[in-house]
Amino acid sequence: RPGARPEIRFFICDRSITGMAIEVYADLESAAGARPPDVLAHRLIEAGATKVTIYSNVVTVEAPAERWTDLEPKAVYTLEHLFEFYGDDAGWSFEARGMEPQESKVQ
């Protein structure tokens, strides 16, 4: 959903990503870890976000207002596919598993 300012969007997930911790990422260096919030923030910043804040199941993404037409579908795809594989196939991405992404991948 849109935020109070045009450069902000809130995404509400169906599961907690950080627990009760607040994680803030302003660049790729701060999103260099391997935990789920780090991976999510890294992917969103690579897609064009300028800042990502994650608190439990709420992901706040900031980007210039004019970028949201292009960025919003990428952000939705990234969030929907963060936990793509489970069990023996666990991995952070199609690429990590040596697979091709689904046809719905946003370019």
PDB file of N, CA and C in Angstrom:
ATOM      1  N   ARG A   1       0.846  -1.172   0.000  1.00  0.00           N
ATOM      2  CA  ARG A   1       0.000   0.000   0.000  1.00  0.00           C
ATOM      3  C   ARG A   1       0.885   1.227   0.000  1.00  0.00           C
ATOM      4  N   PRO A   2       0.414   2.322  -0.557  1.00  0.00           N
ATOM      5  CA  PRO A   2       1.204   3.562  -0.576  1.00  0.00           C
ATOM      6  C   PRO A   2       1.390   4.123   0.825  1.00  0.00           C
ATOM      7  N   GLY A   3       2.500   4.799   1.013  1.00  0.00           N
ATOM      8  CA  GLY A   3       2.771   5.474   2.275  1.00  0.00           C
ATOM      9  C   GLY A   3       2.254   6.905   2.238  1.00  0.00           C
ATOM     10  N   ALA A   4       2.552   7.668   3.271  1.00  0.00           N
ATOM     11  CA  ALA A   4       2.114   9.054   3.351  1.00  0.00           C
ATOM     12  C   ALA A   4       2.849   9.927   2.336  1.00  0.00           C
ATOM     13  N   ARG A   5       4.037   9.521   1.947  1.00  0.00           N
ATOM     14  CA  ARG A   5       4.811  10.226   0.922  1.00  0.00           C
ATOM     15  C   ARG A   5       4.857   9.348  -0.328  1.00  0.00           C
ATOM     16  N   PRO A   6       4.902   9.939  -1.521  1.00  0.00           N
ATOM     17  CA  PRO A   6       4.835   9.145  -2.760  1.00  0.00           C
ATOM     18  C   PRO A   6       6.023   8.214  -2.985  1.00  0.00           C
ATOM     19  N   GLU A   7       7.102   8.405  -2.277  1.00  0.00           N
ATOM     20  CA  GLU A   7       8.266   7.543  -2.467  1.00  0.00           C
ATOM     21  C   GLU A   7       8.261   6.310  -1.559  1.00  0.00           C
ATOM     22  N   ILE A   8       7.225   6.136  -0.764  1.00  0.00           N
ATOM     23  CA  ILE A   8       7.165   5.029   0.194  1.00  0.00           C
ATOM     24  C   ILE A   8       6.033   4.065  -0.137  1.00  0.00           C
ATOM     25  N   ARG A   9       6.344   2.755  -0.018  1.00  0.00           N
ATOM     26  CA  ARG A   9       5.332   1.711  -0.148  1.00  0.00           C
ATOM     27  C   ARG A   9       5.514   0.748   1.028  1.00  0.00           C
ATOM     28  N   PHE A  10       4.401   0.239   1.530  1.00  0.00           N
ATOM     29  CA  PHE A  10       4.400  -0.775   2.583  1.00  0.00           C
ATOM     30  C   PHE A  10       3.926  -2.087   1.987  1.00  0.00           C
ATOM     31  N   PHE A  11       4.617  -3.145   2.313  1.00  0.00           N
ATOM     32  CA  PHE A  11       4.228  -4.478   1.895  1.00  0.00           C
ATOM     33  C   PHE A  11       4.035  -5.316   3.153  1.00  0.00           C
ATOM     34  N   ILE A  12       2.855  -5.901   3.295  1.00  0.00           N
ATOM     35  CA  ILE A  12       2.525  -6.708   4.461  1.00  0.00           C
ATOM     36  C   ILE A  12       2.624  -8.177   4.051  1.00  0.00           C
ATOM     37  N   CYS A  13       3.494  -8.909   4.704  1.00  0.00           N
ATOM     38  CA  CYS A  13       3.724 -10.321   4.374  1.00  0.00           C
ATOM     39  C   CYS A  13       2.907 -11.219   5.291  1.00  0.00           C
ATOM     40  N   ASP A  14       2.740 -12.456   4.888  1.00  0.00           N
ATOM     41  CA  ASP A  14       1.968 -13.404   5.694  1.00  0.00           C
ATOM     42  C   ASP A  14       2.830 -14.151   6.713  1.00  0.00           C
ATOM     43  N   ARG A  15       4.057 -13.733   6.887  1.00  0.00           N
ATOM     44  CA  ARG A  15       4.937 -14.328   7.897  1.00  0.00           C
ATOM     45  C   ARG A  15       5.943 -13.293   8.373  1.00  0.00           C
ATOM     46  N   SER A  16       6.426 -13.482   9.576  1.00  0.00           N
ATOM     47  CA  SER A  16       7.436 -12.580  10.116  1.00  0.00           C
ATOM     48  C   SER A  16       8.769 -12.844   9.423  1.00  0.00           C
ATOM     49  N   ILE A  17       9.469 -11.791   9.087  1.00  0.00           N
ATOM     50  CA  ILE A  17      10.776 -11.926   8.451  1.00  0.00           C
ATOM     51  C   ILE A  17      11.893 -11.642   9.454  1.00  0.00           C
ATOM     52  N   THR A  18      11.635 -10.738  10.410  1.00  0.00           N
ATOM     53  CA  THR A  18      12.667 -10.349  11.366  1.00  0.00           C
ATOM     54  C   THR A  18      12.344 -10.691  12.810  1.00  0.00           C
ATOM     55  N   GLY A  19      11.185 -11.228  13.099  1.00  0.00           N
ATOM     56  CA  GLY A  19      10.789 -11.343  14.496  1.00  0.00           C
ATOM     57  C   GLY A  19      10.459  -9.945  14.994  1.00  0.00           C
ATOM     58  N   MET A  20      10.905  -9.589  16.182  1.00  0.00           N
ATOM     59  CA  MET A  20      10.608  -8.265  16.738  1.00  0.00           C
ATOM     60  C   MET A  20      11.718  -7.249  16.488  1.00  0.00           C
ATOM     61  N   ALA A  21      12.743  -7.617  15.748  1.00  0.00           N
ATOM     62  CA  ALA A  21      13.839  -6.699  15.441  1.00  0.00           C
ATOM     63  C   ALA A  21      13.461  -5.794  14.274  1.00  0.00           C
ATOM     64  N   ILE A  22      13.972  -4.580  14.296  1.00  0.00           N
ATOM     65  CA  ILE A  22      13.806  -3.656  13.170  1.00  0.00           C
ATOM     66  C   ILE A  22      15.121  -3.646  12.411  1.00  0.00           C
ATOM     67  N   GLU A  23      15.057  -3.971  11.144  1.00  0.00           N
ATOM     68  CA  GLU A  23      16.246  -3.992  10.291  1.00  0.00           C
ATOM     69  C   GLU A  23      16.126  -2.866   9.270  1.00  0.00           C
ATOM     70  N   VAL A  24      17.179  -2.066   9.129  1.00  0.00           N
ATOM     71  CA  VAL A  24      17.176  -0.945   8.196  1.00  0.00           C
ATOM     72  C   VAL A  24      18.373  -1.103   7.260  1.00  0.00           C
ATOM     73  N   TYR A  25      18.096  -0.978   5.969  1.00  0.00           N
ATOM     74  CA  TYR A  25      19.129  -1.127   4.939  1.00  0.00           C
ATOM     75  C   TYR A  25      19.090   0.083   4.020  1.00  0.00           C
ATOM     76  N   ALA A  26      20.224   0.765   3.896  1.00  0.00           N
ATOM     77  CA  ALA A  26      20.279   1.952   3.051  1.00  0.00           C
ATOM     78  C   ALA A  26      21.141   1.747   1.808  1.00  0.00           C
ATOM     79  N   ASP A  27      21.814   0.606   1.730  1.00  0.00           N
ATOM     80  CA  ASP A  27      22.666   0.334   0.578  1.00  0.00           C
ATOM     81  C   ASP A  27      22.974  -1.151   0.518  1.00  0.00           C
ATOM     82  N   LEU A  28      23.618  -1.573  -0.563  1.00  0.00           N
ATOM     83  CA  LEU A  28      23.923  -2.995  -0.735  1.00  0.00           C
ATOM     84  C   LEU A  28      24.886  -3.509   0.326  1.00  0.00           C
ATOM     85  N   GLU A  29      25.806  -2.668   0.791  1.00  0.00           N
ATOM     86  CA  GLU A  29      26.752  -3.098   1.821  1.00  0.00           C
ATOM     87  C   GLU A  29      26.041  -3.478   3.111  1.00  0.00           C
ATOM     88  N   SER A  30      25.027  -2.720   3.489  1.00  0.00           N
ATOM     89  CA  SER A  30      24.307  -3.028   4.723  1.00  0.00           C
ATOM     90  C   SER A  30      23.412  -4.252   4.560  1.00  0.00           C
ATOM     91  N   ALA A  31      23.153  -4.660   3.324  1.00  0.00           N
ATOM     92  CA  ALA A  31      22.308  -5.824   3.041  1.00  0.00           C
ATOM     93  C   ALA A  31      23.140  -6.996   2.539  1.00  0.00           C
ATOM     94  N   ALA A  32      24.357  -7.135   3.070  1.00  0.00           N
ATOM     95  CA  ALA A  32      25.275  -8.147   2.556  1.00  0.00           C
ATOM     96  C   ALA A  32      25.180  -9.487   3.270  1.00  0.00           C
ATOM     97  N   GLY A  33      24.344  -9.611   4.293  1.00  0.00           N
ATOM     98  CA  GLY A  33      24.251 -10.858   5.048  1.00  0.00           C
ATOM     99  C   GLY A  33      23.475 -11.937   4.325  1.00  0.00           C
ATOM    100  N   ALA A  34      23.342 -13.081   4.999  1.00  0.00           N
ATOM    101  CA  ALA A  34      22.659 -14.228   4.408  1.00  0.00           C
ATOM    102  C   ALA A  34      21.312 -14.522   5.060  1.00  0.00           C
ATOM    103  N   ARG A  35      20.916 -13.737   6.051  1.00  0.00           N
ATOM    104  CA  ARG A  35      19.623 -13.958   6.692  1.00  0.00           C
ATOM    105  C   ARG A  35      18.497 -13.510   5.757  1.00  0.00           C
ATOM    106  N   PRO A  36      17.295 -14.033   5.929  1.00  0.00           N
ATOM    107  CA  PRO A  36      16.189 -13.646   5.043  1.00  0.00           C
ATOM    108  C   PRO A  36      15.988 -12.133   4.903  1.00  0.00           C
ATOM    109  N   PRO A  37      16.020 -11.328   5.985  1.00  0.00           N
ATOM    110  CA  PRO A  37      15.833  -9.888   5.764  1.00  0.00           C
ATOM    111  C   PRO A  37      16.970  -9.260   4.961  1.00  0.00           C
ATOM    112  N   ASP A  38      18.195  -9.763   5.155  1.00  0.00           N
ATOM    113  CA  ASP A  38      19.339  -9.260   4.389  1.00  0.00           C
ATOM    114  C   ASP A  38      19.165  -9.560   2.903  1.00  0.00           C
ATOM    115  N   VAL A  39      18.782 -10.792   2.611  1.00  0.00           N
ATOM    116  CA  VAL A  39      18.598 -11.210   1.216  1.00  0.00           C
ATOM    117  C   VAL A  39      17.477 -10.406   0.565  1.00  0.00           C
ATOM    118  N   LEU A  40      16.375 -10.242   1.277  1.00  0.00           N
ATOM    119  CA  LEU A  40      15.246  -9.473   0.746  1.00  0.00           C
ATOM    120  C   LEU A  40      15.658  -8.036   0.471  1.00  0.00           C
ATOM    121  N   ALA A  41      16.304  -7.404   1.434  1.00  0.00           N
ATOM    122  CA  ALA A  41      16.733  -6.010   1.254  1.00  0.00           C
ATOM    123  C   ALA A  41      17.712  -5.886   0.091  1.00  0.00           C
ATOM    124  N   HIS A  42      18.645  -6.816  -0.011  1.00  0.00           N
ATOM    125  CA  HIS A  42      19.622  -6.783  -1.097  1.00  0.00           C
ATOM    126  C   HIS A  42      18.924  -6.834  -2.450  1.00  0.00           C
ATOM    127  N   ARG A  43      17.964  -7.736  -2.585  1.00  0.00           N
ATOM    128  CA  ARG A  43      17.237  -7.863  -3.855  1.00  0.00           C
ATOM    129  C   ARG A  43      16.415  -6.615  -4.164  1.00  0.00           C
ATOM    130  N   LEU A  44      15.785  -6.030  -3.151  1.00  0.00           N
ATOM    131  CA  LEU A  44      14.977  -4.826  -3.380  1.00  0.00           C
ATOM    132  C   LEU A  44      15.853  -3.633  -3.751  1.00  0.00           C
ATOM    133  N   ILE A  45      17.003  -3.503  -3.105  1.00  0.00           N
ATOM    134  CA  ILE A  45      17.915  -2.400  -3.439  1.00  0.00           C
ATOM    135  C   ILE A  45      18.481  -2.597  -4.838  1.00  0.00           C
ATOM    136  N   GLU A  46      18.827  -3.834  -5.186  1.00  0.00           N
ATOM    137  CA  GLU A  46      19.282  -4.110  -6.556  1.00  0.00           C
ATOM    138  C   GLU A  46      18.211  -3.745  -7.577  1.00  0.00           C
ATOM    139  N   ALA A  47      16.947  -3.924  -7.217  1.00  0.00           N
ATOM    140  CA  ALA A  47      15.837  -3.626  -8.128  1.00  0.00           C
ATOM    141  C   ALA A  47      15.568  -2.136  -8.262  1.00  0.00           C
ATOM    142  N   GLY A  48      16.111  -1.306  -7.341  1.00  0.00           N
ATOM    143  CA  GLY A  48      15.927   0.140  -7.452  1.00  0.00           C
ATOM    144  C   GLY A  48      15.499   0.852  -6.188  1.00  0.00           C
ATOM    145  N   ALA A  49      15.289   0.125  -5.086  1.00  0.00           N
ATOM    146  CA  ALA A  49      14.929   0.782  -3.829  1.00  0.00           C
ATOM    147  C   ALA A  49      16.133   1.555  -3.291  1.00  0.00           C
ATOM    148  N   THR A  50      15.861   2.621  -2.573  1.00  0.00           N
ATOM    149  CA  THR A  50      16.931   3.403  -1.969  1.00  0.00           C
ATOM    150  C   THR A  50      17.065   3.127  -0.476  1.00  0.00           C
ATOM    151  N   LYS A  51      16.015   2.567   0.129  1.00  0.00           N
ATOM    152  CA  LYS A  51      16.047   2.210   1.547  1.00  0.00           C
ATOM    153  C   LYS A  51      14.982   1.154   1.801  1.00  0.00           C
ATOM    154  N   VAL A  52      15.321   0.183   2.637  1.00  0.00           N
ATOM    155  CA  VAL A  52      14.391  -0.876   3.007  1.00  0.00           C
ATOM    156  C   VAL A  52      14.411  -1.009   4.521  1.00  0.00           C
ATOM    157  N   THR A  53      13.235  -0.995   5.120  1.00  0.00           N
ATOM    158  CA  THR A  53      13.099  -1.221   6.556  1.00  0.00           C
ATOM    159  C   THR A  53      12.157  -2.393   6.739  1.00  0.00           C
ATOM    160  N   ILE A  54      12.590  -3.356   7.546  1.00  0.00           N
ATOM    161  CA  ILE A  54      11.765  -4.543   7.775  1.00  0.00           C
ATOM    162  C   ILE A  54      11.536  -4.683   9.272  1.00  0.00           C
ATOM    163  N   TYR A  55      10.274  -4.769   9.647  1.00  0.00           N
ATOM    164  CA  TYR A  55       9.898  -4.998  11.036  1.00  0.00           C
ATOM    165  C   TYR A  55       8.855  -6.097  11.062  1.00  0.00           C
ATOM    166  N   SER A  56       9.242  -7.242  11.540  1.00  0.00           N
ATOM    167  CA  SER A  56       8.377  -8.404  11.601  1.00  0.00           C
ATOM    168  C   SER A  56       7.883  -8.758  10.201  1.00  0.00           C
ATOM    169  N   ASN A  57       6.597  -8.549   9.912  1.00  0.00           N
ATOM    170  CA  ASN A  57       6.067  -8.917   8.600  1.00  0.00           C
ATOM    171  C   ASN A  57       5.796  -7.707   7.704  1.00  0.00           C
ATOM    172  N   VAL A  58       6.241  -6.527   8.116  1.00  0.00           N
ATOM    173  CA  VAL A  58       6.022  -5.312   7.334  1.00  0.00           C
ATOM    174  C   VAL A  58       7.344  -4.874   6.696  1.00  0.00           C
ATOM    175  N   VAL A  59       7.316  -4.733   5.374  1.00  0.00           N
ATOM    176  CA  VAL A  59       8.491  -4.287   4.630  1.00  0.00           C
ATOM    177  C   VAL A  59       8.179  -2.904   4.072  1.00  0.00           C
ATOM    178  N   THR A  60       8.943  -1.920   4.509  1.00  0.00           N
ATOM    179  CA  THR A  60       8.788  -0.548   4.027  1.00  0.00           C
ATOM    180  C   THR A  60       9.892  -0.295   3.014  1.00  0.00           C
ATOM    181  N   VAL A  61       9.496   0.086   1.813  1.00  0.00           N
ATOM    182  CA  VAL A  61      10.456   0.292   0.733  1.00  0.00           C
ATOM    183  C   VAL A  61      10.366   1.734   0.271  1.00  0.00           C
ATOM    184  N   GLU A  62      11.524   2.371   0.186  1.00  0.00           N
ATOM    185  CA  GLU A  62      11.591   3.747  -0.315  1.00  0.00           C
ATOM    186  C   GLU A  62      12.330   3.768  -1.639  1.00  0.00           C
ATOM    187  N   ALA A  63      11.820   4.589  -2.549  1.00  0.00           N
ATOM    188  CA  ALA A  63      12.424   4.797  -3.862  1.00  0.00           C
ATOM    189  C   ALA A  63      11.855   6.096  -4.416  1.00  0.00           C
ATOM    190  N   PRO A  64      12.560   6.748  -5.323  1.00  0.00           N
ATOM    191  CA  PRO A  64      11.993   7.945  -5.929  1.00  0.00           C
ATOM    192  C   PRO A  64      10.607   7.644  -6.503  1.00  0.00           C
ATOM    193  N   ALA A  65       9.682   8.564  -6.313  1.00  0.00           N
ATOM    194  CA  ALA A  65       8.282   8.369  -6.725  1.00  0.00           C
ATOM    195  C   ALA A  65       8.162   7.959  -8.187  1.00  0.00           C
ATOM    196  N   GLU A  66       8.990   8.514  -9.049  1.00  0.00           N
ATOM    197  CA  GLU A  66       8.893   8.211 -10.475  1.00  0.00           C
ATOM    198  C   GLU A  66       9.348   6.788 -10.811  1.00  0.00           C
ATOM    199  N   ARG A  67      10.024   6.105  -9.911  1.00  0.00           N
ATOM    200  CA  ARG A  67      10.476   4.730 -10.160  1.00  0.00           C
ATOM    201  C   ARG A  67       9.428   3.677  -9.809  1.00  0.00           C
ATOM    202  N   TRP A  68       8.379   4.045  -9.086  1.00  0.00           N
ATOM    203  CA  TRP A  68       7.453   3.032  -8.572  1.00  0.00           C
ATOM    204  C   TRP A  68       6.679   2.276  -9.647  1.00  0.00           C
ATOM    205  N   THR A  69       6.434   2.869 -10.774  1.00  0.00           N
ATOM    206  CA  THR A  69       5.738   2.150 -11.842  1.00  0.00           C
ATOM    207  C   THR A  69       6.536   0.920 -12.250  1.00  0.00           C
ATOM    208  N   ASP A  70       7.839   1.053 -12.327  1.00  0.00           N
ATOM    209  CA  ASP A  70       8.719  -0.050 -12.697  1.00  0.00           C
ATOM    210  C   ASP A  70       9.069  -0.928 -11.492  1.00  0.00           C
ATOM    211  N   LEU A  71       9.274  -0.308 -10.338  1.00  0.00           N
ATOM    212  CA  LEU A  71       9.750  -1.032  -9.161  1.00  0.00           C
ATOM    213  C   LEU A  71       8.676  -1.863  -8.465  1.00  0.00           C
ATOM    214  N   GLU A  72       7.440  -1.399  -8.448  1.00  0.00           N
ATOM    215  CA  GLU A  72       6.415  -2.110  -7.673  1.00  0.00           C
ATOM    216  C   GLU A  72       6.221  -3.570  -8.087  1.00  0.00           C
ATOM    217  N   PRO A  73       6.090  -3.888  -9.379  1.00  0.00           N
ATOM    218  CA  PRO A  73       5.953  -5.310  -9.724  1.00  0.00           C
ATOM    219  C   PRO A  73       7.197  -6.124  -9.368  1.00  0.00           C
ATOM    220  N   LYS A  74       8.361  -5.529  -9.448  1.00  0.00           N
ATOM    221  CA  LYS A  74       9.593  -6.229  -9.065  1.00  0.00           C
ATOM    222  C   LYS A  74       9.605  -6.493  -7.565  1.00  0.00           C
ATOM    223  N   ALA A  75       9.172  -5.509  -6.780  1.00  0.00           N
ATOM    224  CA  ALA A  75       9.122  -5.686  -5.327  1.00  0.00           C
ATOM    225  C   ALA A  75       8.132  -6.774  -4.948  1.00  0.00           C
ATOM    226  N   VAL A  76       6.975  -6.767  -5.563  1.00  0.00           N
ATOM    227  CA  VAL A  76       5.959  -7.793  -5.278  1.00  0.00           C
ATOM    228  C   VAL A  76       6.506  -9.173  -5.626  1.00  0.00           C
ATOM    229  N   TYR A  77       7.115  -9.314  -6.795  1.00  0.00           N
ATOM    230  CA  TYR A  77       7.685 -10.596  -7.196  1.00  0.00           C
ATOM    231  C   TYR A  77       8.752 -11.051  -6.200  1.00  0.00           C
ATOM    232  N   THR A  78       9.627 -10.139  -5.815  1.00  0.00           N
ATOM    233  CA  THR A  78      10.700 -10.463  -4.876  1.00  0.00           C
ATOM    234  C   THR A  78      10.137 -10.961  -3.556  1.00  0.00           C
ATOM    235  N   LEU A  79       9.132 -10.275  -3.046  1.00  0.00           N
ATOM    236  CA  LEU A  79       8.515 -10.690  -1.784  1.00  0.00           C
ATOM    237  C   LEU A  79       7.799 -12.035  -1.921  1.00  0.00           C
ATOM    238  N   GLU A  80       7.073 -12.219  -2.987  1.00  0.00           N
ATOM    239  CA  GLU A  80       6.323 -13.464  -3.175  1.00  0.00           C
ATOM    240  C   GLU A  80       7.234 -14.679  -3.347  1.00  0.00           C
ATOM    241  N   HIS A  81       8.433 -14.476  -3.831  1.00  0.00           N
ATOM    242  CA  HIS A  81       9.315 -15.597  -4.136  1.00  0.00           C
ATOM    243  C   HIS A  81      10.546 -15.677  -3.244  1.00  0.00           C
ATOM    244  N   LEU A  82      10.567 -14.954  -2.139  1.00  0.00           N
ATOM    245  CA  LEU A  82      11.724 -14.996  -1.244  1.00  0.00           C
ATOM    246  C   LEU A  82      11.943 -16.401  -0.700  1.00  0.00           C
ATOM    247  N   PHE A  83      10.877 -17.054  -0.278  1.00  0.00           N
ATOM    248  CA  PHE A  83      10.970 -18.393   0.295  1.00  0.00           C
ATOM    249  C   PHE A  83      10.492 -19.426  -0.722  1.00  0.00           C
ATOM    250  N   GLU A  84      11.136 -19.476  -1.862  1.00  0.00           N
ATOM    251  CA  GLU A  84      10.686 -20.306  -2.969  1.00  0.00           C
ATOM    252  C   GLU A  84      10.889 -21.799  -2.737  1.00  0.00           C
ATOM    253  N   PHE A  85      11.952 -22.201  -2.061  1.00  0.00           N
ATOM    254  CA  PHE A  85      12.297 -23.605  -1.928  1.00  0.00           C
ATOM    255  C   PHE A  85      12.403 -23.997  -0.464  1.00  0.00           C
ATOM    256  N   TYR A  86      11.987 -25.223  -0.164  1.00  0.00           N
ATOM    257  CA  TYR A  86      12.007 -25.745   1.197  1.00  0.00           C
ATOM    258  C   TYR A  86      12.688 -27.107   1.223  1.00  0.00           C
ATOM    259  N   GLY A  87      13.000 -27.564   2.414  1.00  0.00           N
ATOM    260  CA  GLY A  87      13.557 -28.899   2.587  1.00  0.00           C
ATOM    261  C   GLY A  87      14.879 -29.086   1.872  1.00  0.00           C
ATOM    262  N   ASP A  88      15.034 -30.218   1.193  1.00  0.00           N
ATOM    263  CA  ASP A  88      16.294 -30.526   0.506  1.00  0.00           C
ATOM    264  C   ASP A  88      16.586 -29.559  -0.633  1.00  0.00           C
ATOM    265  N   ASP A  89      15.560 -28.861  -1.131  1.00  0.00           N
ATOM    266  CA  ASP A  89      15.743 -27.914  -2.229  1.00  0.00           C
ATOM    267  C   ASP A  89      15.907 -26.478  -1.736  1.00  0.00           C
ATOM    268  N   ALA A  90      16.154 -26.293  -0.445  1.00  0.00           N
ATOM    269  CA  ALA A  90      16.251 -24.942   0.111  1.00  0.00           C
ATOM    270  C   ALA A  90      17.340 -24.144  -0.604  1.00  0.00           C
ATOM    271  N   GLY A  91      17.027 -22.919  -0.925  1.00  0.00           N
ATOM    272  CA  GLY A  91      17.959 -22.007  -1.582  1.00  0.00           C
ATOM    273  C   GLY A  91      17.334 -20.643  -1.678  1.00  0.00           C
ATOM    274  N   TRP A  92      18.123 -19.640  -1.911  1.00  0.00           N
ATOM    275  CA  TRP A  92      17.623 -18.272  -1.907  1.00  0.00           C
ATOM    276  C   TRP A  92      17.114 -17.815  -3.259  1.00  0.00           C
ATOM    277  N   SER A  93      17.355 -18.573  -4.311  1.00  0.00           N
ATOM    278  CA  SER A  93      16.893 -18.112  -5.615  1.00  0.00           C
ATOM    279  C   SER A  93      16.887 -19.271  -6.608  1.00  0.00           C
ATOM    280  N   PHE A  94      16.215 -19.057  -7.718  1.00  0.00           N
ATOM    281  CA  PHE A  94      16.256 -20.042  -8.797  1.00  0.00           C
ATOM    282  C   PHE A  94      17.701 -20.227  -9.245  1.00  0.00           C
ATOM    283  N   GLU A  95      18.418 -19.111  -9.361  1.00  0.00           N
ATOM    284  CA  GLU A  95      19.793 -19.164  -9.830  1.00  0.00           C
ATOM    285  C   GLU A  95      20.671 -19.980  -8.883  1.00  0.00           C
ATOM    286  N   ALA A  96      20.447 -19.835  -7.560  1.00  0.00           N
ATOM    287  CA  ALA A  96      21.226 -20.587  -6.583  1.00  0.00           C
ATOM    288  C   ALA A  96      20.982 -22.078  -6.712  1.00  0.00           C
ATOM    289  N   ARG A  97      19.808 -22.448  -7.180  1.00  0.00           N
ATOM    290  CA  ARG A  97      19.463 -23.851  -7.366  1.00  0.00           C
ATOM    291  C   ARG A  97      19.800 -24.330  -8.770  1.00  0.00           C
ATOM    292  N   GLY A  98      20.356 -23.448  -9.630  1.00  0.00           N
ATOM    293  CA  GLY A  98      20.691 -23.836 -10.993  1.00  0.00           C
ATOM    294  C   GLY A  98      19.468 -24.052 -11.858  1.00  0.00           C
ATOM    295  N   MET A  99      18.391 -23.315 -11.571  1.00  0.00           N
ATOM    296  CA  MET A  99      17.126 -23.473 -12.288  1.00  0.00           C
ATOM    297  C   MET A  99      16.759 -22.179 -13.003  1.00  0.00           C
ATOM    298  N   GLU A 100      15.876 -22.296 -13.962  1.00  0.00           N
ATOM    299  CA  GLU A 100      15.331 -21.130 -14.633  1.00  0.00           C
ATOM    300  C   GLU A 100      14.134 -20.614 -13.827  1.00  0.00           C
ATOM    301  N   PRO A 101      13.980 -19.287 -13.703  1.00  0.00           N
ATOM    302  CA  PRO A 101      12.823 -18.740 -12.988  1.00  0.00           C
ATOM    303  C   PRO A 101      11.511 -19.051 -13.699  1.00  0.00           C
ATOM    304  N   GLN A 102      10.422 -18.956 -12.953  1.00  0.00           N
ATOM    305  CA  GLN A 102       9.086 -19.148 -13.511  1.00  0.00           C
ATOM    306  C   GLN A 102       8.837 -18.117 -14.598  1.00  0.00           C
ATOM    307  N   GLU A 103       7.867 -18.363 -15.462  1.00  0.00           N
ATOM    308  CA  GLU A 103       7.532 -17.420 -16.518  1.00  0.00           C
ATOM    309  C   GLU A 103       7.094 -16.072 -15.966  1.00  0.00           C
ATOM    310  N   SER A 104       6.621 -16.038 -14.724  1.00  0.00           N
ATOM    311  CA  SER A 104       6.112 -14.800 -14.157  1.00  0.00           C
ATOM    312  C   SER A 104       7.219 -13.876 -13.689  1.00  0.00           C
ATOM    313  N   LYS A 105       8.473 -14.260 -13.872  1.00  0.00           N
ATOM    314  CA  LYS A 105       9.568 -13.407 -13.396  1.00  0.00           C
ATOM    315  C   LYS A 105       9.493 -12.042 -14.048  1.00  0.00           C
ATOM    316  N   VAL A 106       9.639 -11.026 -13.218  1.00  0.00           N
ATOM    317  CA  VAL A 106       9.613  -9.650 -13.701  1.00  0.00           C
ATOM    318  C   VAL A 106      11.007  -9.292 -14.184  1.00  0.00           C
ATOM    319  N   GLN A 107      11.103  -8.772 -15.373  1.00  0.00           N
ATOM    320  CA  GLN A 107      12.403  -8.389 -15.939  1.00  0.00           C
ATOM    321  C   GLN A 107      12.766  -6.975 -15.550  1.00  0.00           C
TER     322      GLN A 107
END
